[in-house]
């Protein structure tokens, strides 16, 4: 057990002894301010965004130094974390109404029950309305393309020969489309052309060049048997009318 050490009384100063120092020593001196070097904090640490790696110039990309660009990653907004957070109690959705409830909400274009805009507007025909009227009906080839393909004199030009010479390369829906000749350019050889259709300018240029034109028949459109029967009867009727008119004109033209 440790014993307490006693201090002799002779060591203690007398309580009634006068002050022997100078008053100047009692004046308060201003303390010195020691300026310490503050630690350097990077800008990425100060920002509220997630810490990102500083861009490195002249360094090869590897898996250990990949990182997002500075400022491209931001912290997500903390919703539902108190009213002082800006998006606190109701997270910006309000307290009442269908849009504040959980679930899918309302459909796009819904206007509260009244006739929506996409139903008030009239329907459009053709490609503007999404129908097939505006889709291409032919594979178009100009006379300039036929001239550049270097066909020989009297050679046949058709859809198959143009495919073989790589003038056209239809794909998808265009593989089932017929050929149409357009009149851009000139043709210097006499060729035999077979196509479903010829433009007016192409027909004039080809006939003046002495080319042989063959108009291929198109695929017949399917009609109901009753409609086909009525069309045949109408064609027979008008054929008789044309024959009678031609006979009458020949009789009038014959000399008396």
PDB file of N, CA, C and O in Angstrom, residues 106-120:
ATOM      1  N   UNK A 106     -52.300   6.732 -65.806  1.00  0.00           N
ATOM      2  CA  UNK A 106     -53.235   6.872 -66.923  1.00  0.00           C
ATOM      3  C   UNK A 106     -52.498   6.573 -68.212  1.00  0.00           C
ATOM      4  O   UNK A 106     -51.269   6.717 -68.309  1.00  0.00           O
ATOM      5  N   UNK A 107     -53.232   6.159 -69.235  1.00  0.00           N
ATOM      6  CA  UNK A 107     -52.646   5.825 -70.523  1.00  0.00           C
ATOM      7  C   UNK A 107     -52.223   7.094 -71.262  1.00  0.00           C
ATOM      8  O   UNK A 107     -52.707   8.203 -70.962  1.00  0.00           O
ATOM      9  N   UNK A 108     -51.317   6.949 -72.220  1.00  0.00           N
ATOM     10  CA  UNK A 108     -50.856   8.075 -73.010  1.00  0.00           C
ATOM     11  C   UNK A 108     -51.979   8.567 -73.919  1.00  0.00           C
ATOM     12  O   UNK A 108     -52.637   7.782 -74.595  1.00  0.00           O
ATOM     13  N   UNK A 109     -52.179   9.862 -73.925  1.00  0.00           N
ATOM     14  CA  UNK A 109     -53.233  10.444 -74.731  1.00  0.00           C
ATOM     15  C   UNK A 109     -54.558  10.577 -74.015  1.00  0.00           C
ATOM     16  O   UNK A 109     -55.507  11.109 -74.590  1.00  0.00           O
ATOM     17  N   UNK A 110     -54.663  10.088 -72.786  1.00  0.00           N
ATOM     18  CA  UNK A 110     -55.924  10.163 -72.045  1.00  0.00           C
ATOM     19  C   UNK A 110     -56.185  11.598 -71.619  1.00  0.00           C
ATOM     20  O   UNK A 110     -55.287  12.283 -71.119  1.00  0.00           O
ATOM     21  N   UNK A 111     -57.399  12.083 -71.838  1.00  0.00           N
ATOM     22  CA  UNK A 111     -57.763  13.469 -71.551  1.00  0.00           C
ATOM     23  C   UNK A 111     -58.922  13.549 -70.578  1.00  0.00           C
ATOM     24  O   UNK A 111     -59.791  14.415 -70.697  1.00  0.00           O
ATOM     25  N   UNK A 112     -58.985  12.632 -69.651  1.00  0.00           N
ATOM     26  CA  UNK A 112     -59.996  12.709 -68.605  1.00  0.00           C
ATOM     27  C   UNK A 112     -61.362  12.182 -69.000  1.00  0.00           C
ATOM     28  O   UNK A 112     -62.328  12.379 -68.264  1.00  0.00           O
ATOM     29  N   UNK A 113     -61.490  11.520 -70.109  1.00  0.00           N
ATOM     30  CA  UNK A 113     -62.772  10.978 -70.532  1.00  0.00           C
ATOM     31  C   UNK A 113     -63.321  11.624 -71.782  1.00  0.00           C
ATOM     32  O   UNK A 113     -64.173  11.036 -72.462  1.00  0.00           O
ATOM     33  N   UNK A 114     -62.872  12.842 -72.103  1.00  0.00           N
ATOM     34  CA  UNK A 114     -63.351  13.469 -73.331  1.00  0.00           C
ATOM     35  C   UNK A 114     -62.661  12.834 -74.540  1.00  0.00           C
ATOM     36  O   UNK A 114     -61.700  12.083 -74.399  1.00  0.00           O
ATOM     37  N   UNK A 115     -63.172  13.148 -75.717  1.00  0.00           N
ATOM     38  CA  UNK A 115     -62.613  12.578 -76.927  1.00  0.00           C
ATOM     39  C   UNK A 115     -61.168  13.045 -77.115  1.00  0.00           C
ATOM     40  O   UNK A 115     -60.922  14.236 -77.232  1.00  0.00           O
ATOM     41  N   UNK A 116     -60.205  12.158 -77.103  1.00  0.00           N
ATOM     42  CA  UNK A 116     -58.801  12.588 -77.172  1.00  0.00           C
ATOM     43  C   UNK A 116     -58.451  13.142 -78.544  1.00  0.00           C
ATOM     44  O   UNK A 116     -59.183  12.971 -79.526  1.00  0.00           O
ATOM     45  N   UNK A 117     -57.293  13.781 -78.612  1.00  0.00           N
ATOM     46  CA  UNK A 117     -56.883  14.460 -79.836  1.00  0.00           C
ATOM     47  C   UNK A 117     -56.638  13.479 -80.964  1.00  0.00           C
ATOM     48  O   UNK A 117     -56.994  13.743 -82.117  1.00  0.00           O
ATOM     49  N   UNK A 118     -56.044  12.319 -80.652  1.00  0.00           N
ATOM     50  CA  UNK A 118     -55.730  11.375 -81.723  1.00  0.00           C
ATOM     51  C   UNK A 118     -56.976  10.735 -82.307  1.00  0.00           C
ATOM     52  O   UNK A 118     -56.911  10.109 -83.368  1.00  0.00           O
ATOM     53  N   UNK A 119     -58.124  10.897 -81.668  1.00  0.00           N
ATOM     54  CA  UNK A 119     -59.383  10.423 -82.237  1.00  0.00           C
ATOM     55  C   UNK A 119     -60.196  11.551 -82.841  1.00  0.00           C
ATOM     56  O   UNK A 119     -61.079  11.301 -83.660  1.00  0.00           O
ATOM     57  N   UNK A 120     -59.893  12.789 -82.462  1.00  0.00           N
ATOM     58  CA  UNK A 120     -60.603  13.923 -83.053  1.00  0.00           C
ATOM     59  C   UNK A 120     -60.077  14.245 -84.444  1.00  0.00           C
ATOM     60  O   UNK A 120     -60.810  14.763 -85.282  1.00  0.00           O
TER      61      UNK A 120
END
